[in-house]
Structures are given as C-alpha cells and as structure tokens.
Amino acid sequence: MPNDKILARSLGVLFGLGLAGIFILRRNLFRLTGRKDNGAFIEYFELLPPPPPPPPSAPHPLSGLTFAIKDIFDIEGFVTGFGNPDWASTHEPATRTAAAVKVLVEAGATCIGKLIMDELAYSIIGDNKHYGTPVNPAAPNRIPGGSSSGSGVAVAADLVDFSLGTDTAGSVRVPAAFCGILGFRPSHGAVSTVGVTPMAQSLDTVGCFARDPAILRQVGHILLQLPYMDVRQPRRFFIADDCFKISLIPTELSLGTVVKSIQKLLGRQVLQHINLGDYVARTVPSLKELQKEISDSNLGSLALLRTAMQILQRWEFKLNHEEWLTTVKPDLAPALAARTKLALETSSNLVPLLQKIKDETRYAISELLKNDSLLVMPTVPDIPPKLNTKAEALEVFRNKTLDLICVAGMSSCCQVTMPAGNHDGVPMAVSLLARQGSDRFLLDTVLAIYSTVQEEDKVAADQPSIVSDGNSAAAELAKEKGNAAFKEKDYKKAVGFYTDAIRLNGNNATYYNNRAMAYLQLCSFSEAESDCTKALNLDKRVSVFILFEVGLEEQMQFDGSRMVAPIYVFIVDLNVPAVVQVTLLMMK
C-alpha cells in the first residue's frame, strides 16, 4: 500500500453489489510519487467482504486474504481501463461487478485495487507505453510478462495474497513464470467471464496468481464453483521431451527437480515420455489443411497449432473491437498497432477450419490425459528477456513462447505453471496440464507435489552445474546455426544463436569467441572485449579470433591483466566476402 508521500483523496460509498451482504467500497485516487508498489497498481480501492457469520459457523473460506484485479474486470461505479487511456476515456463506469470478483469477495477476501495490464490484453511482454512497465521483483532488469503484468508483480512483491488475471494466449502463465510464482489457467468455460472485457472468446479464461499453492488451490476451487470431490492421485505423467528440447534452459535444471519430486512421491512407474509435436501431428489432421492454406511447409505441428490460435485470436479480437478501433483511432504502442492492423485485416475464411482444429486438439489432448494423467512441459522457452530488448527479438521470443502456450489454449485444457528453481539468477518454470474439466484434480496435484519440488530445487542449487550430453549437443547445434548466420552476414541473428549456445553451455571458450566476432561486425566493441576476456579465462591456450572489415585499422585495447600489449595481428584468408580474420595473441 502507498506511504504517506502519496497524495490521496478518499470517498466512502455504501451500496449493495447483489451479494449476500452489503460491502463498503472506499475509492482512493492516488498520485504516486514513487514506485513503492513496483508499479503494479493503477488504482486503489477497497471492496470489503460481508461480516463473518457468528459462531459456531465457520468463517468465510478466504477470510483475511487480500487480492487485486487486472484492469479488465468490471467493478460497479468504476471505468474498466483495458490498459489504454483512450479506452478509459471513451467508456462509461461499469454498472455491475464481474462475477469472478463477486464470488471471491463473498468468500471473505478483500479486493484492494486494480492492476496495470498490457494494452488491450494483446501482448505477453508486460510493458505499457502509457502506464509504464511493472517491476519484476524476481528479476528487476527483465520484463515481467503480460498481459496480466501487474497481477503477477503484485503477488510476487507480496503486495497481496493472490490476484486475478485473464489468460487468452498465456497472459497468466507467462507473467507467473517470469515472476517466479504460481499461475492457474482454468479450463475454457470453467470460470465465468461475465463482467470481463473480451479479447477472444474462444480462448479467454479467468485465472489467478499466488505464491502459496494452498491459496492457489483454495481460490481456484471457489472460482470453479464445483462440488466437493475426493482428492485423486495421478496415474501418469507424460514428459513432453520435444518441448523441453526447444527450451533454451538446460533440461536437467528446469525438469530435473520436478521429475525427482514425482519419483520420490509416486515412483518411476508413473513417468512416461512423449514427443508432443508428433502426437499433435497424428491426432489433429486438419493442421495439414491449414498448412496448405497458408502455404508454409516449414512449420512443425506446434507452430501450426500456434498459427491457428493466432488467426482465431485476431478474428475474434476484430469482431469485439473493430468499431472502437476504427472510430477512436487510439494511441497504441508500435508493436500493438501492428498486431491490431493484422487483426483488422483478418477475414472469416479460415474460421471454420480453425474451429475444427480446435475441436480436434481438444479431443486429442483429452484422450492423452484421460484416466488422471498429466502433461509436463516448460511454460516458456527461456528466462525472461531483459528490459529494452529490441522489438524484433521480442517478436521471435513471443512466437517461441506461443508454440508452448497454444497447447492449452487450443485444447481448452487447464494448466498450472509453478517455479522450478533459478537459472542465471532468474526464475525457471514448469507447467502441469490436465484435460478440460479436471481443474480441481490439477490444483490438488500441484499442492501435493509443490513442497517436494521446492526442496529438490534447494538441493540442486547447492550442487555444481553439470552440462548434460543433450544440452552439449544442443549448444553445438546453436553454434552451427550462428556460424551459418554469420556467413550470411546476419550478425544480429548470429549473436542470438551464439548466446543460446552460451546459455546451454557457458564453459565453452569457442562460443564466446564466435560471439565476439559477430559483435565486432556490429561495432559492439565493449561486448566483443568482454567475450574475448571470458574466452581467455576459460582456456588460456586458445587464440581469440576476431573479425574485422577489410580496411579497418583500429586496434582494440584489452585489460592489461588479461592481455599484455603489444598485440600482434596476423591476417589470414577466411574465404568470407568482405571480411578478414585477425588473430590476437597474448605475449608470453
């Protein structure tokens, strides 16, 4: 909550919200002079629960808990901002409170405000050009993830016990993963979206965030409004091997603790490995028809599934918001403006095929996960990108992420992402997925295994890092892709591939050496110097190869503790047009 430096004007209002009791809504309009709330809140108020029942009745199940909501949920008397000031200025205050908010307050929780979100809920990055980017408490120099950015940050910063967000294409799962907390995307249609500004109805869900799995389960059960059922033990866990292979996080780090925890609690017999992409290709035949329609033979099955989700999302977004976009012509961030332009240009031609793909995917995943089975896969393909990462790199990251996110979106199944340790000091996450309608079973399972996963994480953190053969091979593959990009003179892409190789195996001097060459072509001299130093620290016997353009006469100066001047330069032919190779040798 804000401190005494915050200027506030409070107005107390007493009215009914159509629930069991009468609530007090105290609205506070704050002008923040600092970011004591990590920039997560856009508006503070209090929505109080009804009085507790007299003894011997049990207290309300969420009594004493606080929460906040994404600025996509209606609160009676408040304007729902949808992450954009032009939207807020062209819409009237809500005449009702969102059903999901009502049921939580009725259960005893106190809502304390609204949270920043990405504009129009059409991003998974977590930034907002109008209201700022909430600060990720787990990695302040990296993006928080979106579009429920404030919802993830508020929970991770311990500002509330839990929060509400929406998840159409990852908007709960991604920020939860990036902020190192739990995030629950329910089965499509399992939680009411009444009073929630729509994004794409075929994919929209109301989800929640928490640090504590017991609170996540409790809140999830109340949102689901399902009758009590006995806790069931999972019979099988499918490990999506191909999904972990495309992840840039070493598999033994992200998956190892989860697998060890499952083995410890349930035994090895419940584990089974699967190539999810191959399974989807076999069981969702309409993807081949989509491939013909879009004339792209290079996309794998998960990338095709992601493409189907994106086109469906664009079409439904257009149906919902075309009139407002074309009439108001709102001020949008460049990436969002490009995305909305694509949406407005989308036709309905492929919609029947897309719905068919969605139906086939739902049936396929339901068949796979029948009989109390769960799917284990990475939530995101990498740790969160750094702040101010270039738009082109973010778009590549976004598509890689959606290749994973689309599985739950297109199958309508439920998913929980949970923290699974750290990599380079940044949170990692692993997800469990259950078939549509198995939400309570999924939440119960997460609660049952979570403490063991965290214990295994601590054990792993105390052990030295070991690069597996699989990750070593993946690192070499990334290096070769970098070499190919370098020869094509796509130096930015080469840097990206070499960075992937380093992330997979940070003890290989050649990877730093090669990245230094690419950095020099981009005139990023300080980065090149840093990589040369790292390469020499790793292996004093190697020569550090640097590429200069022909005719460049400037010499680089290195830290004297690392290299001793003078530096002798030997030019050799690389058979690469317009470049020559020079070898920097240390004087003995």
Coordinates of C-alpha atoms in Angstrom, one line a residue:
M1 CA 0.0 0.0 0.0
P2 CA 1.2 3.6 -0.6
N3 CA 3.1 5.5 2.0
D4 CA 2.5 9.0 3.4
K5 CA 4.2 10.6 0.5
I6 CA 1.2 9.6 -1.7
L7 CA -1.4 12.2 -2.2
A8 CA -4.8 10.7 -1.7
R9 CA -8.4 11.8 -1.8
S10 CA -10.8 9.2 -0.4
L11 CA -14.5 9.0 -0.9
G12 CA -16.6 6.5 1.0
V13 CA -19.5 4.9 -0.8
L14 CA -22.0 2.5 0.7
F15 CA -24.1 0.4 -1.7
G16 CA -25.1 -3.2 -2.5
L17 CA -23.4 -5.4 -5.0
G18 CA -26.0 -8.1 -5.3
L19 CA -24.2 -10.4 -3.0
A20 CA -25.1 -11.9 0.4
G21 CA -24.3 -8.7 2.2
I22 CA -23.6 -5.0 1.7
F23 CA -20.0 -4.0 1.0
I24 CA -18.1 -0.8 1.5
L25 CA -16.2 0.5 -1.4
R26 CA -13.7 3.1 -0.5
R27 CA -12.2 4.7 -3.6
N28 CA -8.8 6.3 -3.3
L29 CA -7.3 8.3 -6.2
F30 CA -3.6 8.3 -5.8
R31 CA -0.9 10.3 -7.5
L32 CA 2.2 8.2 -6.9
T33 CA 5.5 9.9 -6.2
G34 CA 7.4 6.7 -6.1
R35 CA 7.1 3.1 -7.2
K36 CA 6.6 1.5 -3.7
D37 CA 4.2 -0.9 -5.3
N38 CA 6.6 -2.0 -8.1
G39 CA 4.4 0.0 -10.5
A40 CA 1.8 -2.8 -10.4
F41 CA -1.3 -0.8 -9.3
I42 CA -3.2 1.6 -11.5
E43 CA -5.9 2.4 -8.9
Y44 CA -6.5 1.6 -5.2
F45 CA -9.9 1.0 -3.6
E46 CA -11.3 -1.4 -1.0
L47 CA -14.0 -3.9 -1.7
L48 CA -14.8 -5.4 1.7
P49 CA -16.4 -8.8 2.3
P50 CA -19.6 -9.3 4.3
P51 CA -19.3 -9.7 8.1
P52 CA -18.2 -13.1 9.2
P53 CA -21.0 -15.4 10.4
P54 CA -21.5 -15.8 14.2
P55 CA -20.1 -18.9 15.9
P56 CA -20.3 -21.8 15.7
S57 CA -20.5 -21.2 11.9
A58 CA -17.2 -21.5 10.1
P59 CA -15.6 -18.2 8.9
H60 CA -15.6 -17.4 5.2
P61 CA -13.0 -19.6 3.4
L62 CA -11.0 -16.6 2.2
S63 CA -11.3 -14.5 5.3
G64 CA -8.3 -12.4 6.0
L65 CA -6.8 -12.6 2.4
T66 CA -6.3 -9.7 0.1
F67 CA -6.3 -9.6 -3.6
A68 CA -6.2 -7.2 -6.6
I69 CA -7.5 -7.5 -10.1
K70 CA -6.4 -6.8 -13.6
D71 CA -7.9 -3.7 -15.2
I72 CA -10.0 -5.8 -17.4
F73 CA -12.6 -6.7 -14.7
D74 CA -15.7 -4.6 -14.1
I75 CA -16.3 -3.0 -10.7
E76 CA -19.6 -1.2 -10.4
G77 CA -19.1 2.5 -10.5
F78 CA -15.5 2.3 -11.9
V79 CA -14.3 2.6 -15.5
T80 CA -12.6 -0.5 -16.8
G81 CA -9.5 0.8 -18.5
F82 CA -8.4 -2.2 -20.5
G83 CA -4.8 -1.0 -20.4
N84 CA -5.3 2.1 -22.6
P85 CA -6.3 5.7 -21.6
D86 CA -8.2 6.2 -24.8
W87 CA -10.4 3.2 -23.9
A88 CA -10.9 4.5 -20.4
S89 CA -11.9 8.0 -21.7
T90 CA -14.5 6.6 -24.2
H91 CA -16.2 4.1 -21.9
E92 CA -18.7 4.7 -19.0
P93 CA -18.3 3.3 -15.5
A94 CA -19.4 -0.3 -15.1
T95 CA -22.9 -1.0 -14.0
R96 CA -22.1 -4.3 -12.5
T97 CA -19.2 -6.1 -10.8
A98 CA -17.5 -9.1 -12.6
A99 CA -18.9 -12.4 -11.4
A100 CA -15.4 -13.7 -10.6
V101 CA -14.7 -10.8 -8.3
K102 CA -18.1 -11.1 -6.6
V103 CA -17.6 -14.7 -5.7
L104 CA -14.2 -14.1 -4.2
V105 CA -15.3 -11.2 -2.1
E106 CA -18.4 -13.1 -1.0
A107 CA -16.0 -15.9 0.1
G108 CA -14.3 -13.4 2.5
A109 CA -11.4 -11.9 0.5
T110 CA -10.8 -8.1 0.4
C111 CA -10.1 -6.6 -3.0
I112 CA -7.7 -3.6 -2.7
G113 CA -7.4 -2.3 -6.2
K114 CA -6.8 -2.6 -10.0
L115 CA -3.6 -3.6 -11.6
I116 CA -1.7 -2.5 -14.7
M117 CA -2.1 -4.7 -17.8
D118 CA -0.7 -4.6 -21.4
E119 CA -2.8 -2.6 -23.7
L120 CA -6.0 -4.3 -24.9
A121 CA -4.6 -7.6 -23.4
Y122 CA -2.8 -8.1 -26.7
S123 CA 0.8 -8.9 -25.5
I124 CA 2.7 -11.3 -23.3
I125 CA 5.6 -8.9 -22.7
G126 CA 4.4 -6.9 -19.8
D127 CA 5.0 -3.3 -20.9
N128 CA 2.6 -0.4 -21.3
K129 CA 3.6 2.8 -23.1
H130 CA 1.0 4.8 -21.1
Y131 CA 1.3 3.5 -17.6
G132 CA 4.8 2.0 -17.5
T133 CA 6.2 -1.4 -17.1
P134 CA 5.7 -3.0 -13.6
V135 CA 9.0 -4.0 -12.0
N136 CA 9.6 -7.8 -11.9
P137 CA 10.5 -8.4 -8.2
A138 CA 12.3 -11.7 -9.2
A139 CA 14.4 -10.1 -11.9
P140 CA 14.2 -6.2 -11.9
N141 CA 16.2 -5.9 -15.1
R142 CA 13.9 -8.2 -17.0
I143 CA 10.3 -8.0 -18.3
P144 CA 7.5 -9.1 -16.0
G145 CA 5.5 -10.8 -18.7
G146 CA 1.9 -10.0 -19.7
S147 CA -0.7 -9.1 -20.4
S148 CA -1.6 -9.6 -16.7
S149 CA 1.7 -7.9 -15.8
G150 CA 0.5 -6.1 -12.7
S151 CA -1.3 -9.2 -11.4
G152 CA 2.0 -11.2 -11.5
V153 CA 4.1 -8.4 -10.0
A154 CA 1.6 -7.6 -7.2
V155 CA 1.7 -11.3 -5.9
A156 CA 5.5 -11.7 -6.4
A157 CA 6.1 -8.5 -4.5
D158 CA 4.0 -9.7 -1.6
L159 CA 1.5 -6.8 -2.0
V160 CA -1.5 -9.1 -2.0
D161 CA -2.1 -12.8 -1.2
F162 CA -3.4 -13.5 -4.6
S163 CA -4.6 -11.7 -7.8
L164 CA -6.9 -12.2 -10.7
G165 CA -5.8 -12.0 -14.3
T166 CA -7.1 -13.3 -17.7
D167 CA -5.4 -15.8 -20.0
T168 CA -6.2 -15.9 -23.7
A169 CA -2.8 -16.8 -25.1
G170 CA -0.6 -17.0 -22.0
S171 CA -1.4 -13.8 -20.1
V172 CA -1.5 -15.6 -16.7
R173 CA 1.1 -18.3 -17.4
V174 CA 3.8 -16.1 -18.8
P175 CA 3.9 -13.4 -16.0
A176 CA 3.7 -16.1 -13.4
A177 CA 6.7 -17.9 -14.9
F178 CA 8.7 -14.7 -15.2
C179 CA 7.9 -13.5 -11.7
G180 CA 8.6 -16.9 -10.1
I181 CA 5.1 -17.6 -8.7
L182 CA 2.2 -19.9 -9.3
G183 CA -0.3 -19.2 -12.1
F184 CA -3.5 -21.1 -12.9
R185 CA -5.3 -21.0 -16.3
P186 CA -8.5 -22.9 -15.8
S187 CA -10.3 -25.0 -18.5
H188 CA -12.0 -22.8 -21.0
G189 CA -15.5 -22.0 -19.8
A190 CA -14.9 -23.3 -16.2
V191 CA -14.9 -19.8 -14.6
S192 CA -17.4 -17.1 -15.5
T193 CA -16.2 -14.3 -17.8
V194 CA -19.3 -12.2 -17.1
G195 CA -18.1 -8.6 -16.5
V196 CA -14.7 -9.2 -18.2
T197 CA -13.8 -7.2 -21.3
P198 CA -13.5 -9.8 -24.0
M199 CA -10.3 -10.3 -26.0
A200 CA -11.1 -13.5 -28.0
Q201 CA -14.0 -15.5 -26.5
S202 CA -12.9 -18.9 -27.9
L203 CA -9.7 -18.6 -25.9
D204 CA -10.5 -16.2 -22.9
T205 CA -10.2 -17.6 -19.4
V206 CA -10.2 -16.0 -15.9
G207 CA -7.1 -17.2 -14.0
C208 CA -5.3 -16.4 -10.7
F209 CA -1.8 -16.0 -9.2
A210 CA -0.5 -16.9 -5.8
R211 CA 2.8 -17.6 -4.0
D212 CA 1.3 -20.3 -1.8
P213 CA -0.1 -23.5 -3.5
A214 CA -2.7 -23.8 -0.7
I215 CA -4.1 -20.4 -1.5
L216 CA -4.0 -21.1 -5.3
R217 CA -6.0 -24.2 -4.7
Q218 CA -8.4 -22.5 -2.3
V219 CA -9.0 -19.6 -4.7
G220 CA -9.2 -21.9 -7.7
H221 CA -11.8 -24.1 -6.1
I222 CA -14.0 -21.0 -5.2
L223 CA -13.7 -19.6 -8.8
L224 CA -14.7 -23.0 -10.2
Q225 CA -17.8 -23.3 -8.0
L226 CA -17.7 -27.1 -8.2
P227 CA -19.0 -29.5 -5.6
Y228 CA -16.5 -31.2 -3.3
M229 CA -14.7 -34.3 -4.7
D230 CA -12.2 -36.7 -3.2
V231 CA -8.5 -36.0 -3.9
R232 CA -7.2 -38.4 -6.6
Q233 CA -3.6 -39.5 -7.1
P234 CA -2.2 -39.0 -10.6
R235 CA -1.7 -42.3 -12.5
R236 CA 0.7 -41.0 -15.2
F237 CA 2.9 -38.0 -16.0
F238 CA 3.7 -37.5 -19.7
I239 CA 7.0 -35.7 -20.2
A240 CA 6.9 -33.6 -23.4
D241 CA 10.6 -34.3 -24.4
D242 CA 10.5 -32.3 -27.6
C243 CA 9.1 -29.2 -25.8
F244 CA 12.0 -29.3 -23.3
K245 CA 14.5 -29.7 -26.2
I246 CA 13.3 -26.4 -27.8
S247 CA 13.7 -24.7 -24.4
L248 CA 17.0 -22.8 -24.1
I249 CA 17.1 -23.6 -20.3
P250 CA 19.1 -26.7 -19.6
T251 CA 16.7 -29.6 -19.2
E252 CA 18.3 -31.0 -16.1
L253 CA 17.7 -27.7 -14.4
S254 CA 14.1 -27.0 -15.4
L255 CA 12.8 -30.5 -15.4
G256 CA 15.1 -32.4 -13.1
T257 CA 13.6 -31.3 -9.8
V258 CA 10.1 -32.0 -11.0
V259 CA 10.9 -35.5 -12.2
K260 CA 12.8 -36.2 -8.9
S261 CA 9.8 -35.0 -6.9
I262 CA 7.4 -37.1 -8.8
Q263 CA 9.6 -40.2 -8.4
K264 CA 10.0 -39.6 -4.7
L265 CA 6.3 -39.2 -4.2
L266 CA 4.8 -41.6 -6.7
G267 CA 7.6 -43.8 -8.1
R268 CA 9.2 -44.0 -11.5
Q269 CA 6.4 -46.1 -13.0
V270 CA 4.1 -43.1 -13.4
L271 CA 6.6 -41.3 -15.7
Q272 CA 6.2 -41.7 -19.5
H273 CA 8.0 -39.7 -22.2
I274 CA 6.2 -38.4 -25.3
N275 CA 7.0 -36.3 -28.4
L276 CA 4.1 -33.9 -28.1
G277 CA 4.6 -32.4 -31.6
D278 CA 4.5 -35.9 -33.2
Y279 CA 1.3 -36.7 -31.2
V280 CA -0.4 -33.5 -32.3
A281 CA 0.6 -34.1 -35.9
R282 CA -1.0 -37.6 -35.8
T283 CA -4.2 -36.6 -34.0
V284 CA -5.0 -33.2 -35.4
P285 CA -5.2 -33.9 -39.2
S286 CA -6.8 -30.6 -40.1
L287 CA -3.4 -28.9 -39.4
K288 CA -2.2 -30.2 -42.8
E289 CA -5.1 -28.4 -44.4
L290 CA -4.1 -25.2 -42.6
Q291 CA -0.5 -25.7 -43.8
K292 CA -1.8 -25.8 -47.4
E293 CA -3.9 -22.7 -46.9
I294 CA -1.1 -20.6 -45.5
S295 CA 1.5 -22.1 -48.0
D296 CA 4.2 -22.7 -45.3
S297 CA 5.7 -26.1 -45.4
N298 CA 8.4 -25.3 -42.9
L299 CA 6.2 -25.1 -39.8
G300 CA 6.1 -28.0 -37.4
S301 CA 2.8 -29.2 -35.8
L302 CA 3.1 -27.0 -32.7
A303 CA 4.0 -23.9 -34.8
L304 CA 1.0 -24.7 -37.0
L305 CA -1.2 -25.0 -33.9
R306 CA 0.1 -21.7 -32.7
T307 CA -0.6 -20.1 -36.1
A308 CA -4.2 -21.4 -35.9
M309 CA -4.6 -19.9 -32.4
Q310 CA -3.2 -16.5 -33.6
I311 CA -5.5 -16.3 -36.6
L312 CA -8.5 -17.2 -34.5
Q313 CA -7.5 -14.7 -31.8
R314 CA -7.2 -12.0 -34.5
W315 CA -10.6 -12.7 -35.9
E316 CA -12.4 -12.6 -32.6
F317 CA -10.5 -9.6 -31.4
K318 CA -11.6 -7.9 -34.6
L319 CA -15.3 -8.9 -34.0
N320 CA -15.1 -7.5 -30.5
H321 CA -13.2 -4.2 -31.1
E322 CA -13.2 -3.2 -34.8
E323 CA -15.7 -0.5 -34.4
W324 CA -13.9 1.1 -31.4
L325 CA -10.5 0.9 -33.1
T326 CA -11.7 2.4 -36.4
T327 CA -13.8 5.1 -34.7
V328 CA -11.5 6.2 -31.9
K329 CA -8.1 5.5 -33.6
P330 CA -6.4 5.1 -30.2
D331 CA -2.8 5.8 -29.4
L332 CA -1.1 2.4 -29.3
A333 CA 2.4 1.2 -28.9
P334 CA 4.1 0.3 -32.2
A335 CA 4.1 -3.5 -31.7
L336 CA 0.4 -3.4 -30.7
A337 CA -0.6 -1.1 -33.6
A338 CA 1.0 -3.7 -36.0
R339 CA -0.8 -6.5 -34.2
T340 CA -4.2 -4.8 -34.3
K341 CA -3.7 -3.9 -38.0
L342 CA -3.2 -7.6 -38.7
A343 CA -6.4 -8.3 -36.8
L344 CA -8.4 -5.8 -38.7
E345 CA -7.2 -7.3 -42.0
T346 CA -8.2 -10.8 -41.0
S347 CA -11.1 -12.4 -42.8
S348 CA -13.5 -15.1 -41.7
N349 CA -12.4 -17.5 -44.5
L350 CA -10.4 -19.8 -42.2
V351 CA -12.6 -19.6 -39.1
P352 CA -14.5 -22.9 -39.8
L353 CA -11.2 -24.7 -40.3
L354 CA -9.7 -23.1 -37.2
Q355 CA -12.7 -24.2 -35.0
K356 CA -12.3 -27.7 -36.5
I357 CA -8.6 -27.7 -35.5
K358 CA -9.6 -26.6 -32.0
D359 CA -12.1 -29.4 -31.7
E360 CA -9.6 -32.0 -32.8
T361 CA -7.0 -30.7 -30.5
R362 CA -9.4 -30.7 -27.5
Y363 CA -10.3 -34.3 -28.2
A364 CA -6.7 -35.3 -28.8
I365 CA -5.4 -33.8 -25.5
S366 CA -8.4 -35.2 -23.6
E367 CA -7.6 -38.7 -24.9
L368 CA -4.0 -38.3 -24.0
L369 CA -4.7 -37.1 -20.5
K370 CA -7.6 -39.4 -19.6
N371 CA -7.5 -41.6 -16.5
D372 CA -6.0 -39.0 -14.3
S373 CA -2.9 -38.3 -16.4
L374 CA -1.0 -35.0 -16.6
L375 CA 1.3 -33.4 -19.2
V376 CA 4.6 -31.9 -18.0
M377 CA 6.2 -29.2 -20.2
P378 CA 8.1 -25.9 -20.0
T379 CA 5.9 -22.9 -19.5
V380 CA 8.1 -20.6 -21.6
P381 CA 11.2 -21.4 -23.8
D382 CA 13.7 -19.3 -21.9
I383 CA 14.2 -17.0 -18.9
P384 CA 12.5 -13.5 -19.4
P385 CA 14.2 -11.2 -21.9
K386 CA 15.9 -8.1 -20.5
L387 CA 14.2 -4.7 -20.4
N388 CA 14.7 -2.7 -23.6
T389 CA 15.2 -5.8 -25.7
K390 CA 14.7 -4.9 -29.3
A391 CA 11.2 -5.3 -30.8
E392 CA 12.4 -7.9 -33.4
A393 CA 14.0 -10.1 -30.7
L394 CA 10.8 -9.9 -28.6
E395 CA 8.7 -10.9 -31.5
V396 CA 10.8 -14.0 -32.1
F397 CA 10.6 -14.8 -28.4
R398 CA 6.9 -14.3 -28.4
N399 CA 6.4 -16.8 -31.2
K400 CA 8.6 -19.4 -29.5
T401 CA 6.6 -18.9 -26.3
L402 CA 3.2 -19.3 -28.1
D403 CA 4.4 -22.6 -29.6
L404 CA 4.2 -23.9 -26.0
I405 CA 1.3 -21.8 -24.8
C406 CA -1.0 -22.8 -27.6
V407 CA -1.4 -26.4 -26.4
A408 CA -3.7 -25.4 -23.5
G409 CA -5.3 -22.6 -25.5
M410 CA -6.4 -24.8 -28.4
S411 CA -7.3 -27.8 -26.3
S412 CA -9.3 -25.8 -23.7
C413 CA -7.5 -27.8 -21.0
C414 CA -6.3 -26.4 -17.7
Q415 CA -2.7 -25.6 -16.8
V416 CA -0.7 -24.5 -13.7
T417 CA 2.8 -23.0 -14.0
M418 CA 5.0 -23.3 -11.0
P419 CA 8.5 -22.1 -10.1
A420 CA 11.2 -24.7 -10.6
G421 CA 14.4 -23.1 -9.4
N422 CA 16.6 -20.4 -11.0
H423 CA 18.9 -20.2 -14.0
D424 CA 21.4 -17.4 -14.1
G425 CA 19.7 -15.9 -11.0
V426 CA 16.3 -15.7 -12.9
P427 CA 13.2 -17.9 -12.2
M428 CA 12.5 -21.0 -14.2
A429 CA 9.1 -22.5 -14.5
V430 CA 7.5 -25.9 -15.4
S431 CA 3.8 -26.5 -16.2
L432 CA 1.4 -29.3 -15.4
L433 CA -1.6 -29.7 -17.8
A434 CA -4.8 -31.7 -17.2
R435 CA -7.7 -32.4 -19.6
Q436 CA -10.6 -30.0 -19.8
G437 CA -12.7 -30.2 -16.7
S438 CA -10.0 -31.7 -14.5
D439 CA -9.2 -28.4 -12.8
R440 CA -9.7 -29.5 -9.2
F441 CA -7.6 -32.6 -9.8
L442 CA -4.8 -30.4 -11.2
L443 CA -4.9 -27.9 -8.3
D444 CA -4.9 -30.8 -5.8
T445 CA -1.9 -32.4 -7.5
V446 CA 0.1 -29.1 -7.6
L447 CA -0.5 -28.7 -3.9
A448 CA 0.6 -32.3 -3.2
I449 CA 4.0 -32.1 -5.1
Y450 CA 4.9 -28.4 -4.7
S451 CA 6.8 -28.6 -1.4
T452 CA 8.8 -31.5 -2.6
V453 CA 9.7 -29.6 -5.8
Q454 CA 10.9 -26.7 -3.8
E455 CA 13.0 -29.0 -1.6
E456 CA 14.6 -30.5 -4.7
D457 CA 15.3 -27.1 -6.0
K458 CA 17.3 -26.2 -2.9
V459 CA 19.3 -29.4 -3.2
A460 CA 20.0 -28.7 -6.9
A461 CA 21.1 -25.1 -6.1
D462 CA 23.8 -26.4 -3.7
Q463 CA 25.3 -28.7 -6.4
P464 CA 27.7 -27.7 -9.1
S465 CA 26.2 -27.3 -12.6
I466 CA 26.8 -30.1 -15.0
V467 CA 26.2 -29.9 -18.7
S468 CA 24.4 -33.0 -20.0
D469 CA 25.2 -34.6 -23.3
G470 CA 21.8 -33.5 -24.6
N471 CA 22.5 -29.8 -23.8
S472 CA 26.0 -30.1 -25.1
A473 CA 24.6 -31.3 -28.4
A474 CA 22.0 -28.5 -28.4
A475 CA 24.7 -25.9 -27.7
E476 CA 26.8 -27.2 -30.6
L477 CA 23.7 -27.0 -32.9
A478 CA 23.1 -23.4 -31.8
K479 CA 26.7 -22.6 -32.5
E480 CA 26.5 -24.1 -36.0
K481 CA 23.3 -22.0 -36.7
G482 CA 25.3 -19.0 -35.5
N483 CA 28.1 -19.8 -37.9
A484 CA 25.6 -20.1 -40.8
A485 CA 24.0 -16.8 -39.9
F486 CA 27.5 -15.2 -39.7
K487 CA 28.4 -16.4 -43.2
E488 CA 25.1 -14.9 -44.4
K489 CA 26.1 -11.7 -42.8
D490 CA 23.1 -11.7 -40.5
Y491 CA 25.2 -10.7 -37.5
K492 CA 22.3 -10.0 -35.1
K493 CA 20.9 -13.4 -35.7
A494 CA 24.4 -14.9 -35.2
V495 CA 24.7 -13.1 -31.8
G496 CA 21.4 -14.6 -30.8
F497 CA 22.4 -18.2 -31.7
Y498 CA 25.8 -17.9 -30.0
T499 CA 24.0 -16.5 -26.9
D500 CA 21.8 -19.6 -27.0
A501 CA 24.9 -21.8 -27.1
I502 CA 26.4 -20.0 -24.2
R503 CA 23.3 -20.3 -22.2
L504 CA 23.3 -24.1 -22.8
N505 CA 27.0 -24.4 -22.0
G506 CA 28.7 -21.4 -20.6
N507 CA 32.0 -23.1 -20.2
N508 CA 33.0 -23.3 -23.9
A509 CA 35.5 -20.7 -25.0
T510 CA 34.7 -21.1 -28.7
Y511 CA 31.1 -19.8 -28.2
Y512 CA 32.3 -16.6 -26.6
N513 CA 35.0 -16.3 -29.3
N514 CA 32.4 -16.6 -32.1
R515 CA 30.0 -14.2 -30.5
A516 CA 32.9 -11.7 -30.2
M517 CA 33.4 -11.9 -33.9
A518 CA 29.7 -11.1 -34.5
Y519 CA 29.7 -8.3 -32.0
L520 CA 32.7 -6.7 -33.8
Q521 CA 30.8 -6.7 -37.1
L522 CA 28.0 -4.8 -35.3
C523 CA 30.6 -2.4 -33.9
S524 CA 29.8 -3.5 -30.4
F525 CA 33.3 -3.2 -29.2
S526 CA 32.8 -3.4 -25.4
E527 CA 30.7 -6.6 -25.8
A528 CA 33.4 -8.1 -28.0
E529 CA 36.1 -7.3 -25.5
S530 CA 34.1 -8.8 -22.7
D531 CA 33.6 -12.1 -24.7
C532 CA 37.3 -12.2 -25.6
T533 CA 38.2 -11.9 -21.9
K534 CA 35.7 -14.7 -21.0
A535 CA 37.1 -17.0 -23.7
L536 CA 40.7 -16.4 -22.4
N537 CA 39.6 -17.0 -18.8
L538 CA 38.1 -20.3 -19.8
D539 CA 41.0 -21.5 -21.9
K540 CA 44.4 -19.7 -21.9
R541 CA 45.7 -22.0 -24.7
V542 CA 43.1 -20.9 -27.3
S543 CA 43.6 -18.0 -29.7
V544 CA 40.9 -15.5 -29.8
F545 CA 39.7 -14.9 -33.3
I546 CA 38.2 -11.5 -34.2
L547 CA 36.7 -10.5 -37.5
F548 CA 37.3 -7.0 -38.9
E549 CA 36.0 -5.5 -42.1
V550 CA 38.7 -5.0 -44.7
G551 CA 40.4 -1.7 -44.3
L552 CA 39.7 -1.3 -40.6
E553 CA 42.9 -0.2 -39.0
E554 CA 41.7 0.4 -35.4
Q555 CA 43.2 -1.8 -32.8
M556 CA 41.3 -3.0 -29.7
Q557 CA 42.8 -2.4 -26.3
F558 CA 42.2 -5.1 -23.6
D559 CA 42.6 -5.1 -19.9
G560 CA 46.3 -5.5 -19.1
S561 CA 45.5 -8.3 -16.6
R562 CA 44.0 -10.3 -19.4
M563 CA 46.2 -9.5 -22.4
V564 CA 49.6 -7.9 -22.5
A565 CA 50.4 -5.2 -25.1
P566 CA 51.6 -5.2 -27.8
I567 CA 49.0 -7.2 -29.6
Y568 CA 50.3 -8.9 -32.7
V569 CA 47.9 -9.1 -35.6
F570 CA 48.1 -11.9 -38.2
I571 CA 45.8 -11.7 -41.2
V572 CA 44.6 -14.9 -42.8
D573 CA 42.0 -15.7 -45.6
L574 CA 38.6 -16.9 -44.2
N575 CA 37.1 -17.1 -47.7
V576 CA 34.3 -15.0 -46.4
P577 CA 33.5 -12.0 -48.7
A578 CA 34.5 -8.5 -47.4
V579 CA 36.0 -9.8 -44.1
V580 CA 39.4 -10.9 -43.0
Q581 CA 40.3 -12.8 -39.9
V582 CA 42.9 -11.5 -37.4
T583 CA 44.3 -13.5 -34.6
L584 CA 45.0 -11.8 -31.3
L585 CA 47.8 -13.5 -29.5
M586 CA 48.9 -12.9 -25.9
M587 CA 52.6 -12.1 -25.4
K588 CA 54.2 -14.5 -23.0

